[in-house]
Structure formats: C-alpha cells, structure tokens
XYZ file of C-alpha atoms in Angstrom:
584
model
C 0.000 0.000 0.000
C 2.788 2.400 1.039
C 4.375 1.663 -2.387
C 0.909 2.626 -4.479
C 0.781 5.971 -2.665
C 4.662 6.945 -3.066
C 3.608 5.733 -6.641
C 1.063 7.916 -7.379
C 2.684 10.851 -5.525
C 5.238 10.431 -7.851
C 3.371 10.141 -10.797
C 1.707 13.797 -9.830
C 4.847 14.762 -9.120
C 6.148 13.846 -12.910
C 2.827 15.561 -14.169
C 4.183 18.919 -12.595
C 7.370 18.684 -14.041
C 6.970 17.838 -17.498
C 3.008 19.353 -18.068
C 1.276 16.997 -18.891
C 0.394 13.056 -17.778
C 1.563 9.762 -18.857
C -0.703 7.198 -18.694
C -0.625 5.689 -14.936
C 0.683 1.964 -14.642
C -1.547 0.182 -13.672
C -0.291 -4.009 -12.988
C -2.168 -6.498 -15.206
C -4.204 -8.018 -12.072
C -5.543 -4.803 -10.874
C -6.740 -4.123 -14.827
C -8.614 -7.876 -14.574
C -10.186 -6.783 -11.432
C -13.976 -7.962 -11.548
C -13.556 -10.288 -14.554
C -14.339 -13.888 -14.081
C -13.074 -17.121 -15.956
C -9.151 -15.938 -15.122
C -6.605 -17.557 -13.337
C -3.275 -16.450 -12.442
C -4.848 -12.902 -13.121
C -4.919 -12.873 -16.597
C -4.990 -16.444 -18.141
C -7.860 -17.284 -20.058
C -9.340 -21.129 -20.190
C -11.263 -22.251 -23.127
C -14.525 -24.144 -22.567
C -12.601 -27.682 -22.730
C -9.975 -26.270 -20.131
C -13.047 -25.257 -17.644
C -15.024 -28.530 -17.628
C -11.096 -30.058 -16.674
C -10.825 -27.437 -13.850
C -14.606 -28.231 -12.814
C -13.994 -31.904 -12.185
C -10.468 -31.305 -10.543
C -10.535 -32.759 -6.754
C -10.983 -29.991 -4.101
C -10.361 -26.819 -4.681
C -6.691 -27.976 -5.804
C -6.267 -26.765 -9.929
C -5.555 -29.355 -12.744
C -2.563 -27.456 -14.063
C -1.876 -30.254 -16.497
C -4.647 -28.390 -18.775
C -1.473 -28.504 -21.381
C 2.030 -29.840 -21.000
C 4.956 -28.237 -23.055
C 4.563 -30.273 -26.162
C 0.924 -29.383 -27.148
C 0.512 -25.946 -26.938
C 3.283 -24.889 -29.521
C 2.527 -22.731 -32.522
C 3.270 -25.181 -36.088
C 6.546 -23.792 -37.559
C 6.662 -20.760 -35.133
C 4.266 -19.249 -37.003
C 1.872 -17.178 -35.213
C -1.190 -15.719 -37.714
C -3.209 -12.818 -35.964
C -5.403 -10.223 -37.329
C -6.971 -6.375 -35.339
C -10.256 -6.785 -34.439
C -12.180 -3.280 -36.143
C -12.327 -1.658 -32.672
C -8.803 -1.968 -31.735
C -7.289 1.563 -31.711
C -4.215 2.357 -34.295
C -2.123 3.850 -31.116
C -3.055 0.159 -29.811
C -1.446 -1.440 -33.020
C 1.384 0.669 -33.287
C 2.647 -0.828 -29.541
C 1.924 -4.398 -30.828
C 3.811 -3.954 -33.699
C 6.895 -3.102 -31.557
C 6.125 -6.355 -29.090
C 5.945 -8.795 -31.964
C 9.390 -6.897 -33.711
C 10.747 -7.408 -30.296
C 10.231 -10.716 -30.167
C 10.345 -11.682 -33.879
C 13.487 -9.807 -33.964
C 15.115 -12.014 -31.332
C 13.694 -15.997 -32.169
C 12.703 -18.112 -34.780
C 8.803 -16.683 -34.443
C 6.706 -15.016 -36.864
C 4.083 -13.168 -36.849
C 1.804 -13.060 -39.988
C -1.399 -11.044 -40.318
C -4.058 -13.039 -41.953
C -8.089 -13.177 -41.089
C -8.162 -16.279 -43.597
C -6.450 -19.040 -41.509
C -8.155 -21.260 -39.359
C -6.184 -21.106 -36.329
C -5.843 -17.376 -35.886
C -5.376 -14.839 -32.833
C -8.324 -12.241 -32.791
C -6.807 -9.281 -30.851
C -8.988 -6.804 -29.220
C -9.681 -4.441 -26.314
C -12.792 -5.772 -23.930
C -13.220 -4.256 -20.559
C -10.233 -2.610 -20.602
C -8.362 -6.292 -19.830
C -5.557 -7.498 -20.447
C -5.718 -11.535 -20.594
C -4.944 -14.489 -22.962
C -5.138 -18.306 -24.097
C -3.009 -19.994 -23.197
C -0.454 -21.475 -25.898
C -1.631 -22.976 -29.355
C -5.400 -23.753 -28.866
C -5.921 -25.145 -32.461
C -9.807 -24.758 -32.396
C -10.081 -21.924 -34.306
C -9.882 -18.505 -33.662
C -8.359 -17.946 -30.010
C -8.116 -14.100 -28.802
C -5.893 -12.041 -26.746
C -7.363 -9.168 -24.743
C -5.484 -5.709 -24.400
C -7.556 -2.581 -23.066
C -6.535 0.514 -21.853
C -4.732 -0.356 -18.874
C -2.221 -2.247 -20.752
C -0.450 -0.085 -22.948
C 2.948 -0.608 -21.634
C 5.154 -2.464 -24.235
C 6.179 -4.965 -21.376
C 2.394 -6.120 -20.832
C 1.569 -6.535 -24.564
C 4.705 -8.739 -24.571
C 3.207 -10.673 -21.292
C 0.193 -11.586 -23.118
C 1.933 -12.635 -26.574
C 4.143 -15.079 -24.535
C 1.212 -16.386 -22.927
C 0.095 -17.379 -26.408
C 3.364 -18.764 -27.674
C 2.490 -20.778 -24.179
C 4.806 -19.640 -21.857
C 3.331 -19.123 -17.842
C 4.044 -17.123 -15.068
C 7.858 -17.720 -13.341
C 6.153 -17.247 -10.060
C 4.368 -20.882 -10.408
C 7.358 -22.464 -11.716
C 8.069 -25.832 -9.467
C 11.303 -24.829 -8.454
C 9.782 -21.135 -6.756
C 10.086 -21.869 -3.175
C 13.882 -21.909 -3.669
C 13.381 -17.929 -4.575
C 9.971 -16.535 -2.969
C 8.090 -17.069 -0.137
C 4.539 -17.031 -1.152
C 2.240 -15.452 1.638
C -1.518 -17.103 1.825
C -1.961 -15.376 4.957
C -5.703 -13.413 4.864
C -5.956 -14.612 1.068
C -9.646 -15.644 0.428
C -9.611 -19.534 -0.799
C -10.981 -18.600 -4.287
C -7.652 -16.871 -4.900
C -5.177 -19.178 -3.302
C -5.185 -21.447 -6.304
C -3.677 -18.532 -8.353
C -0.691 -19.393 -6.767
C -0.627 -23.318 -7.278
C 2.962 -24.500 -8.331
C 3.077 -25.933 -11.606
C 4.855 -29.731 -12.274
C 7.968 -31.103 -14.045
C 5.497 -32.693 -16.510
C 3.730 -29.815 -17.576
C 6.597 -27.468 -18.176
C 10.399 -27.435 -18.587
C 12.459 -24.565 -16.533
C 14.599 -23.798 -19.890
C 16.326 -20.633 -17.835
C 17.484 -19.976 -14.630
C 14.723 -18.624 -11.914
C 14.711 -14.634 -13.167
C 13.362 -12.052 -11.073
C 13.211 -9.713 -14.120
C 11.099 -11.695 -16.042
C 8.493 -9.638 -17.736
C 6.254 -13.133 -16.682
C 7.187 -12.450 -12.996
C 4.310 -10.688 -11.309
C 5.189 -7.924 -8.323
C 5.287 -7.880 -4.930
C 1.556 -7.920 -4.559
C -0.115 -9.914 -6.562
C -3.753 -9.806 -5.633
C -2.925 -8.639 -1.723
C 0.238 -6.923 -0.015
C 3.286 -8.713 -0.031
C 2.074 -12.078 -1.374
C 4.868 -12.724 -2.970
C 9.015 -12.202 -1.427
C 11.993 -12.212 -2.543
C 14.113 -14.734 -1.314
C 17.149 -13.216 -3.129
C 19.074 -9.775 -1.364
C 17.967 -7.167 -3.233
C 15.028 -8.331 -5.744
C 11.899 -7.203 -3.969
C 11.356 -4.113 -6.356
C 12.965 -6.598 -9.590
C 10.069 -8.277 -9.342
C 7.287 -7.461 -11.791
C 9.405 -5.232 -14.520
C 7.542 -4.228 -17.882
C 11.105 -4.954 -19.273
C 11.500 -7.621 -21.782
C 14.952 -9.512 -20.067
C 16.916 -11.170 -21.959
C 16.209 -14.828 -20.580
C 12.439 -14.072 -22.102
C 13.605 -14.536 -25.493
C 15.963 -17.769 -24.575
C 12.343 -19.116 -23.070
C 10.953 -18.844 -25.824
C 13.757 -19.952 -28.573
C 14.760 -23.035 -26.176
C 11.030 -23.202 -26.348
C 10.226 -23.620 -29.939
C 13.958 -24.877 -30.666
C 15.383 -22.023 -33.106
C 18.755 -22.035 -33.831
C 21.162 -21.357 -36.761
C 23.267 -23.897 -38.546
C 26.565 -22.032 -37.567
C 27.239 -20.903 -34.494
C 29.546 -17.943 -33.719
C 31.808 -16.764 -30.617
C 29.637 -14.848 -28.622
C 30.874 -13.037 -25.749
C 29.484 -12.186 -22.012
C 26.611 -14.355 -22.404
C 25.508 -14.012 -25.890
C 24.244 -16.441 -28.381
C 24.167 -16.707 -32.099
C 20.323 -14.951 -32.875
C 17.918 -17.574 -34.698
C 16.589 -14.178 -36.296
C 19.971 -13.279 -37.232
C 22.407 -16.019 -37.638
C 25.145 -13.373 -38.688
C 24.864 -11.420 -35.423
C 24.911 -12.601 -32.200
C 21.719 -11.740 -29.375
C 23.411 -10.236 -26.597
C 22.784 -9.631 -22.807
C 21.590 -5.879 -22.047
C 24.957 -3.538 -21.514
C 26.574 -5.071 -24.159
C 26.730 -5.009 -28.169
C 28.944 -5.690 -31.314
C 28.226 -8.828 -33.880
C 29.823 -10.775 -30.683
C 28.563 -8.933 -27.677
C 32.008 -7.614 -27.058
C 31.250 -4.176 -27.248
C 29.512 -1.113 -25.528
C 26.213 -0.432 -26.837
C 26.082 2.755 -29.088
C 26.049 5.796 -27.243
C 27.222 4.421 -24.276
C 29.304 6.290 -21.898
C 32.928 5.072 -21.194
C 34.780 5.589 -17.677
C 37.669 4.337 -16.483
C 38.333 3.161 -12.684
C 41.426 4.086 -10.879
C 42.683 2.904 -7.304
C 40.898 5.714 -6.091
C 36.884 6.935 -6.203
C 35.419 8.393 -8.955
C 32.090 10.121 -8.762
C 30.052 10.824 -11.555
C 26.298 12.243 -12.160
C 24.642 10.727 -14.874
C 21.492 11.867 -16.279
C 19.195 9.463 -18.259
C 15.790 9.966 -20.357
C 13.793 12.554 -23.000
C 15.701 16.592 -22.723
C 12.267 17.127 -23.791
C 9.974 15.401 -21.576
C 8.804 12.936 -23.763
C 6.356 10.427 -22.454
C 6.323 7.144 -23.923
C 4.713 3.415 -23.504
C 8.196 1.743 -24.159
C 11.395 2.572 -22.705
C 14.250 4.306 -23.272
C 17.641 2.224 -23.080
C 20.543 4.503 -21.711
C 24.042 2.635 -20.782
C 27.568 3.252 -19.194
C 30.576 1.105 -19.128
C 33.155 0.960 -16.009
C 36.584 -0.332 -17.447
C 39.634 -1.708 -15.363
C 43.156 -3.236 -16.076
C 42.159 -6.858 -16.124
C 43.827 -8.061 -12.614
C 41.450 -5.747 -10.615
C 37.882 -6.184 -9.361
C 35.342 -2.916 -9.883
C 33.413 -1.647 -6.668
C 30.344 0.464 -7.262
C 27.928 2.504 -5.657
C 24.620 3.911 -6.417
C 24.688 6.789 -4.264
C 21.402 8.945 -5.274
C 18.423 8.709 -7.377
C 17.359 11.911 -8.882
C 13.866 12.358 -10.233
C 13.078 8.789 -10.183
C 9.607 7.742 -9.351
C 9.362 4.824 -6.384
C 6.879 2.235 -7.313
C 6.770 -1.540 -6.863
C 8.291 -3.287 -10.244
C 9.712 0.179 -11.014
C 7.278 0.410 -14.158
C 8.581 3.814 -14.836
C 12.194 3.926 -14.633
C 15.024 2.812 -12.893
C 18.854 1.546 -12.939
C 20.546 -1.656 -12.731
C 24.122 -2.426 -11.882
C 25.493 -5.652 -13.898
C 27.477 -7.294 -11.733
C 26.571 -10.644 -11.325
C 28.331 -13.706 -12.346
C 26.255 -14.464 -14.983
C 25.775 -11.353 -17.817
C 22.094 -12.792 -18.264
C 20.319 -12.385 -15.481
C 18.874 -9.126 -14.416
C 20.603 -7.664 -11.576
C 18.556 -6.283 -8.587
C 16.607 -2.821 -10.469
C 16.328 0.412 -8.293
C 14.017 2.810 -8.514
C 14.152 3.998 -4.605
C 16.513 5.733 -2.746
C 15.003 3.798 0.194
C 16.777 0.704 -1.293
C 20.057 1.544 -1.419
C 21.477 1.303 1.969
C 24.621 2.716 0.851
C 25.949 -0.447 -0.664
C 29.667 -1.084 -2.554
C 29.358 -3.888 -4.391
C 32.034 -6.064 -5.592
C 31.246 -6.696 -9.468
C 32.039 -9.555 -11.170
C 31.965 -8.262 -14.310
C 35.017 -5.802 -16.110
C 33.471 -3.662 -17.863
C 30.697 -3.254 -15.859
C 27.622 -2.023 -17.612
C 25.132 0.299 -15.762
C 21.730 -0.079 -17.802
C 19.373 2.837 -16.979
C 15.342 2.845 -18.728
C 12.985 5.400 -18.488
C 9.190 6.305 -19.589
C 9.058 9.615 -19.329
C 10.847 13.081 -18.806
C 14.176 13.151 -17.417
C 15.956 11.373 -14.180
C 19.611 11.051 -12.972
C 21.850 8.944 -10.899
C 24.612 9.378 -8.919
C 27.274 6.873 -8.479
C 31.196 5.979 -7.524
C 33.276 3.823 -8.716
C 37.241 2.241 -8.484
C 38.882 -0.732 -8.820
C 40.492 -3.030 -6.089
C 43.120 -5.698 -6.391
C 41.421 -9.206 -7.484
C 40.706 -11.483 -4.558
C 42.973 -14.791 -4.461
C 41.723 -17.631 -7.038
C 39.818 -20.225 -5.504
C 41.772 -23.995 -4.622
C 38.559 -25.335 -6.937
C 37.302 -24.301 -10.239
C 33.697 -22.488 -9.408
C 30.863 -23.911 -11.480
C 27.971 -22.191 -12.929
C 24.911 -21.408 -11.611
C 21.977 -23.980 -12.621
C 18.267 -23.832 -12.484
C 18.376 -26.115 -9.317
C 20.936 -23.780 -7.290
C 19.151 -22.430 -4.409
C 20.364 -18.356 -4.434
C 22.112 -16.860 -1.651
C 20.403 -15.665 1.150
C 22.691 -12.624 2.031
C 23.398 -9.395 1.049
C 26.840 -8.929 -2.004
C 30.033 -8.381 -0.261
C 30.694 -5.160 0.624
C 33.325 -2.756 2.212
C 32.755 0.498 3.596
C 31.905 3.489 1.441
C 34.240 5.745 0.308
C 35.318 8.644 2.730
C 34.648 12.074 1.627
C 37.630 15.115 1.699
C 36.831 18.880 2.247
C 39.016 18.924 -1.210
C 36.938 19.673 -4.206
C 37.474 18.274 -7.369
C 35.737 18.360 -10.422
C 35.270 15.822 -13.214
C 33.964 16.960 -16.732
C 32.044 14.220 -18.933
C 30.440 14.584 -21.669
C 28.741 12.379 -24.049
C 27.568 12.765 -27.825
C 24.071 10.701 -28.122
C 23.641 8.314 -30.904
C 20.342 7.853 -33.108
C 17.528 6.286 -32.043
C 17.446 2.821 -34.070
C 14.285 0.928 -35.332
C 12.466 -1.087 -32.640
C 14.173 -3.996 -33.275
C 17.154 -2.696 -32.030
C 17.847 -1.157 -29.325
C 22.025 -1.569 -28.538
C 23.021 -2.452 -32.020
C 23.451 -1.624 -35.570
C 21.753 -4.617 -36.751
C 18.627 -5.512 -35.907
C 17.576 -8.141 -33.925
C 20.629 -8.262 -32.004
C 20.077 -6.012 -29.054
C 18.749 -7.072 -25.956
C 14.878 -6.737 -25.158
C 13.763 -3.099 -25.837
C 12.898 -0.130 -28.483
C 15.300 2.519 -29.207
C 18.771 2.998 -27.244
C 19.313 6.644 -26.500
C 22.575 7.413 -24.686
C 23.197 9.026 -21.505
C 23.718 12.601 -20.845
C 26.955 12.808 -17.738
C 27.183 16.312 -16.083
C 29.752 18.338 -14.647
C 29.818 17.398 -10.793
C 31.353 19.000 -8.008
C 31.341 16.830 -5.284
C 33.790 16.429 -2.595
C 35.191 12.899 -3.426
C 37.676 10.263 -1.631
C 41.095 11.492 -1.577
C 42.922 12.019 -4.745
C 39.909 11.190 -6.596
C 40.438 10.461 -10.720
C 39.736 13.530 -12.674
C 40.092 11.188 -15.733
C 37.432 12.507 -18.787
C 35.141 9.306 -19.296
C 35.086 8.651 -23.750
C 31.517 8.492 -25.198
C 31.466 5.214 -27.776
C 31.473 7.186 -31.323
C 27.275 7.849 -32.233
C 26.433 6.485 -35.990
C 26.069 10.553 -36.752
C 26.237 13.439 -34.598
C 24.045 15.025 -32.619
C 24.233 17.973 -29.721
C 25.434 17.179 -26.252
C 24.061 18.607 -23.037
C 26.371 19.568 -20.064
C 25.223 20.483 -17.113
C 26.120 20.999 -13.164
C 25.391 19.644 -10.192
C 25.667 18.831 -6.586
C 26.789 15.763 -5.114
C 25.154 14.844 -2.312
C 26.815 13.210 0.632
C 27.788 9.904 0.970
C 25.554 7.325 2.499
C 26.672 6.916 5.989
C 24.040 4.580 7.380
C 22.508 1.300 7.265
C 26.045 0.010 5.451
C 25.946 -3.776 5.425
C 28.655 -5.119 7.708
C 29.824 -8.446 8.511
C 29.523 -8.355 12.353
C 25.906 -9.024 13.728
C 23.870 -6.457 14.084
C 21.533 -5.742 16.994
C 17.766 -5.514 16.320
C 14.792 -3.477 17.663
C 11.324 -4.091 16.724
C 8.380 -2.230 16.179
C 4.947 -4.132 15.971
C 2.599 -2.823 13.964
C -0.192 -5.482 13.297
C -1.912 -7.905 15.820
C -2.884 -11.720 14.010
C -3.890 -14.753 15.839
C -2.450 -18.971 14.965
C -4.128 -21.564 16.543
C -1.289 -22.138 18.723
C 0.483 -19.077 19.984
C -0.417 -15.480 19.681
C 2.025 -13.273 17.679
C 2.360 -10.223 16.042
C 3.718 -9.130 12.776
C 6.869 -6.630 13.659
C 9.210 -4.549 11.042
C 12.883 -5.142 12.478
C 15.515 -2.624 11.890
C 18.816 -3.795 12.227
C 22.020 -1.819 11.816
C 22.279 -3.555 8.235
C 19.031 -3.736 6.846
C 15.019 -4.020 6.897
C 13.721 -7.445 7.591
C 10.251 -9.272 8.478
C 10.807 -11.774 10.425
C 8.965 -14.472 9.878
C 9.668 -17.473 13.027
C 6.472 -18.295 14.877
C 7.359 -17.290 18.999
C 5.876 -15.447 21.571
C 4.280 -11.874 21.024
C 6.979 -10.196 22.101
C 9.698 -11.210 19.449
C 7.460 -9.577 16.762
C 7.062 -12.613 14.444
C 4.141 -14.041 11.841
C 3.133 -17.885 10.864
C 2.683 -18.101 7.363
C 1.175 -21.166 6.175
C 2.440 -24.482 7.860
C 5.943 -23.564 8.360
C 7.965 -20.745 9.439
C 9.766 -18.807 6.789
C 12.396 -15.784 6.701
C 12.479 -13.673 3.791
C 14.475 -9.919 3.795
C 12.633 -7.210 1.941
C-alpha cells in the first residue's frame, strides 16, 4: 500500500514537471479486477480447459490443462489479425512487441483473417488476458484494453500465447519466494498453485526480471518475497529480459546452422544467424562491445564520482522505454566496486514500471541484476562486481531522471583452490546481502570531473544496442546518456580522468550540465559483524497455537520481516504451515 501511494505521488509529481500526464501503470491483475473465468490474473481457459478445472478434486487446480509439447505454434508461425475496434495507437505498440520478439527468435508473426487457427486481438473491458499457448480450435483471442499499454504487458500476453506461464508458479519457486496465503480468500489461493515437471520445462534460470514475474503484490500486499538480497522491487518489470527470449527460442527450438563466438553471455540470434543476441549492456556482432552511445569511464585505485542523467531533454512520455548505458573499465587483474549513491527524479513504485537503474554485476551477464528505482533501497551499498566492464543499464518512460554513483577498482581477490561452477536452475540463491566494504570517505578537497557524451540515433524497434537488428537485448530505441559536470567532494585524490563516449552512428548535440553531489551514504552500510535488532509491531494476528504479532525489524544492516512463529513479544508471523524468513 505504502508503495501505491509513493507511486502515485510520484506520478503527480512527474505531471508537474513535465506538463502533462503519462498514462498511470496500472499491474495487469488490478486491470482484470472484476472479470471472471481468469486464473493467475490474466490467463484465459477455453470451454474444454473449464469442464477439466470443474472436475479437478478440491479446490486444488488441474494445471496439467497442457504440458509443453501441445501448446506450440506449427513452424513458429503465429497468424493474428486487429479486431475493427482496436485503436491504431493500440497497433502501433503491438507492432513493436511482436518486432521485439520476432526480432530475437525463430517466431513469426503473420497477419491473416483467412487461416483457421488465428489470434483475434482486441480491447474488452479494458483487460488485459490471454489463451493460453496454441489452442488449435479456431480462432483464439488475446485481450489488451486501456490499462495495458505498456510495451512490457503486450509482450506478457503474446508469450502467454506462444504458451509460456508465469515464473512465479514455476516448481522450483520456493527456492526464490516465499509465497504469503496469509488473509488470502480460498478462491484466490489457487492462483498461486505451483506448476509440475510434466507440464513445463524450466529452460532458464529462476529470473526475477522476467516480464512473466508478477510484483510484490499480486492480488494482496506482499504475497509474494523475494528470497534473493535485493530483488523485492525486480520483481514485476515491464522490461522484456533477456532470458524471455531464450524461453521462448529453447522453447520452440530455433537455432542457426553455424554458431559464432559470442561473448558475455551471448548467443548466435535464430533471427539473425550473422549477429549474435546479446545480454543488455553489451553489443557488437559478438557482444564484445559497448552499446552505441554508451558512456565510457575508467576506474582508478581511487573513487570516482560521476552524475549521470538518463531519459527525453524534452519530456517525452512514452509506452516503451528508453535504453541509456555506461561502461566501467579496469586493467584486467582488478575487481570494480560500485555505488549507487542517489536517485534523482526517479519515481518509487513496486516493479519500477517507470524507470530505474541496474548495476550488472553478477556472475552471470544474463540475469537481471537487482533494479532500483528507490533511494530507500540503497542502503549505501559497494558492491564487488564480477563483471570488467561493468555495464550500468538505466530505462525510463518519461521526462528526465539522474543517478549518482562511484566507482574504483580493487586488487582481485585470491583464485579459488577449486574451479567455481555455474549457476543452474536447481541452485538455491544466496540468502545474504553482495560483499561489501565500507563506502568511500569524503575530503573537504573539491574536485571536479567533466564528462560529456555525444548521443547516438535512435534505431528501429528492433534494435535497441546495435546496428543490426535483432541483435540487441529486449527493448525499443537505445538513447545514450547525458553525464554532467559534478562537483562533489570525493575520496582522496579522486580520478579527474574525462570518461570517452562510444562514437554515435552521426552526430548530434550534447548537453552539459552541473550539479551537486550529495553526501555519501553513511548509514545502514551492510557489515559483517551481527547487528543488533529493535522491533516495532505494527499489526496484531492470531495462529491456533500461539499469539504473535507481525513486527518490522531494523537492524544496523538492513530491513527485515521476520517471519519465526514465537511469543508476542519477538514480533514474528506464521505463514502457512511452516515458518519462513524472507528480507525485503
């Protein structure tokens, strides 16, 4: 609830600044609200999928209405056609979605009211809903009102018909959320029934930035929690991640014939066998490159700060984002540390459906990274990335925002006596917070560090980080960033070293401005010795066995719910039929 309001204080507060409104987001269960025959919020069943649900024991759900194998589209071939009513600003969006996706697999998208099995799409309602894979029975429809203009939701629903489901009923979720039944009435709870190895195959690793991952509160507050340090606000993105697209290509089994070195993650593009489909942050024919328009810094030994400001110099207000990157280089034997340090002008909403940064510096180039769109969330972390370069991805909606971050490099830590493996489906993710150190200490000695970058053209919407298209990673046009002037008061000896701009396919003006730095972050730094912890209760519940209480606990490192069932006085809650923790 707290999130909604700082949402739509925000969203007035974007009104004021750039005149006029965007359209509010509004998630794809509240836009179902009041429409029956839907499960998981926005799945639609067809008459032979409701008499199976009907006779299902219980109240438990048949999910084995399909398995894997009989819901995919013949030759990838998807034929649709507009219903007469369906608005041309409405087709104009789902042209981008299906270039996005066409652009990146082996599926096509051909309009045609003359086949048998075709997809009717048209607005009803205002919801936004769909079949469920390849029906073959005719025509089969997907449903997109008002309320889902977003370029993320219109994707949603077209991977719903190329039958892919929700990640939050996968069968291997409980090793990443907690789900929350607590107060849910029973005619919802089976919204959240797991799915089974039979039915579906986890071809990707368990992503948080899924655009098929629904938010935080998915039909009630806090249903849903991150297991994972960091993910609470990753959680129900309308980006398009890159492990969508493998979904679907692993999927449908595209591939090319030849298969070329690509780099940081990257695989040869069953749209595009020439060019290789590459994580976000990254670009080139093999990934191995910043995306155009990028802005290039170099660490030092000593922290760097640096303002960067992302978005439309005109207050543009759009239904698809705006890709904006940097790139943090080091000498190869050192290890980057970075910092977010300050949002500027970004709005604070669950899912951060309106802009927000990421920091790639996990292991694995693929996965989304832990998005921020409130200062609330930072906690003044440095984290240790595993990635050099690092790419800093920033997306926005509408107007203009900025972020503020430091940056240096540290000597690598010792190798390992064993070779580390990669992450698999099955691997349960850590529980704790990324290493960190301390943050940088700030000098009464001024310095000042001038960047500027030269923006590149905005490419067709199938590309959004490359010349070609169909290589880039999930969204519409890649605008650079804009880096000001900043005076700030950095850590001693700071590097005054001008960051390079990656050369733009033809010129265009660049913006320099000034600006403050604000302080450092001196609180609430994660630290490795254990914290002590007060608690404030602030709702009574009853169990059948014990009374307790549900408590926010602030420690000296961060905000938890704890969640073990005890007396009233440790401030604790009993979800379901076990006791779980989960860090928010």
């Amino acid at each position: 609830m707290l999130l909604r309001l700082l949402s739509l204080f925000f969203y007035f507060f974007f009104i004021s600044v750039t005149g006029s409104a965007i359209q509010r987001h509004v998630d794809i269960v509240e836009a179902n609200e009041g429409i029956d025959g839907l499960i998981e919020g926005d799945i639609r069943l067809t008459d032979k999928q409701l008499r199976e649900l009907n006779n299902a024991d219980g109240n438990r759900v048949k999910r084995q209405i399909t398995t894997f194998k009989d819901h995919i589209w013949p030759g990838g071939v998807v034929y649709y056609f507009y219903d007469d009513a369906f608005s041309q600003e409405k087709r104009t969006l789902m042209k981008s979605a299906m270039e996005l996706i066409s652009s990146r697999t082996c599926i096509k998208f051909v309009e045609s009211k003359t086949e048998k099995n075709v997809v009717r799409i048209f607005d009803e309602n205002g919801s936004c809903s769909s079949h469920i894979g390849y029906i073959g029975e005719g025509e089969q429809k997907i449903w997109l009102g008002d309320n889902c203009q977003v370029i993320g939701t219109f994707v949603h629903e077209m991977m719903h018909t190329l039958g892919i489901y929700h990640t939050h009923i996968r069968y291997d979720r409980d090793d990443y959320v907690t789900v929350n039944l607590t107060g849910l009435p029973e005619n919802l709870k089976k919204n959240f029934n797991k799915q089974t190895p039979e039915m579906t195959i986890n071809a990707v690793p368990y992503e948080y930035g899924s655009v098929m991952h629904y938010s935080t509160n998915l039909f009630a507050p806090r249903t849903i929690l991150a297991k994972q340090y960091g993910y609470q606000n990753t959680m129900g993105l309308s980006i398009v991640s890159f492990y969508d697209m493998v979904n679907i290509n692993t999927l449908y089994s595209c591939g090319c014939a030849v298969h070329l070195d690509c780099k940081n993650g990257g695989y040869t593009n069953p749209s595009n066998c020439g060019q290789c489909y590459c994580p976000y942050g990254y670009a080139g024919k093999l990934c191995d490159e910043a995306p155009p328009g990028a802005i290039l810094y170099t660490a030092t030994a000593n922290w760097t700060i640096q303002n960067i400001k992302f978005g439309y110099d005109d207050g543009s207000r759009t239904n698809t984002f705006l890709m904006s990157y940097a790139w943090i280089s080091a000498p190869a034997d050192k290890q980057i540390e970075v910092q977010i340090r300050q949002l500027d002008v970004v709005m604070c909403a669950e899912g951060c459906p309106y802009n927000g940064v990421e920091l790639k510096v996990n292991e694995d180039p693929r996965i989304t990274n832990p998005v921020y769109c409130c200062n609330a969330d930072l906690m003044g972390e440095i984290v240790k990335s595993k990635q050099n370069p690092t790419p800093i991805v920033m997306f926005q909606r509408v107007g203009k925002s900025g972020v503020t971050i430091g940056y240096r490099y540290v000597d690598k830590p010792a190798s390992p006596a064993t070779t580390p493996t990669t992450t698999t489906t099955t691997a349960k993710p850590p529980t704790q917070p990324p290493t960190t150190t301390e943050p940088p200490c700030e000098t009464t000695t001024p310095s000042t560090t001038t960047t500027k970058a030269t923006p590149a053209p905005a490419p067709s919407t199938q590309s959004s980080t490359t010349k070609s298209p169909g290589q880039t990673p999930t969204q519409p046009p890649t605008q650079p960033t804009t880096t000001t002037t900043t005076k700030s008061t950095p850590p001693p000896a700071a590097s005054t070293e001008s960051p390079t701009t990656k050369p733009p396919t033809q010129p265009t003006t660049t913006t320099t401005t000034k600006s403050t730095l604000p302080p450092a972050p001196t609180t609430r730094v994660p630290t490795t010795e254990e914290p002590e912890t007060t608690c404030q209760c602030t709702e009574e519940c009853h169990s059948t066995t014990t009374e307790t209480e549900t408590c926010q606990c602030t420690t000296s490192t961060e905000e938890t719910f704890e969640t073990e069932e005890c007396e009233k006085e440790a401030g604790t809650i009993h979800i379901g039929d076990e006791c779980q923790d989960s860090c928010i």
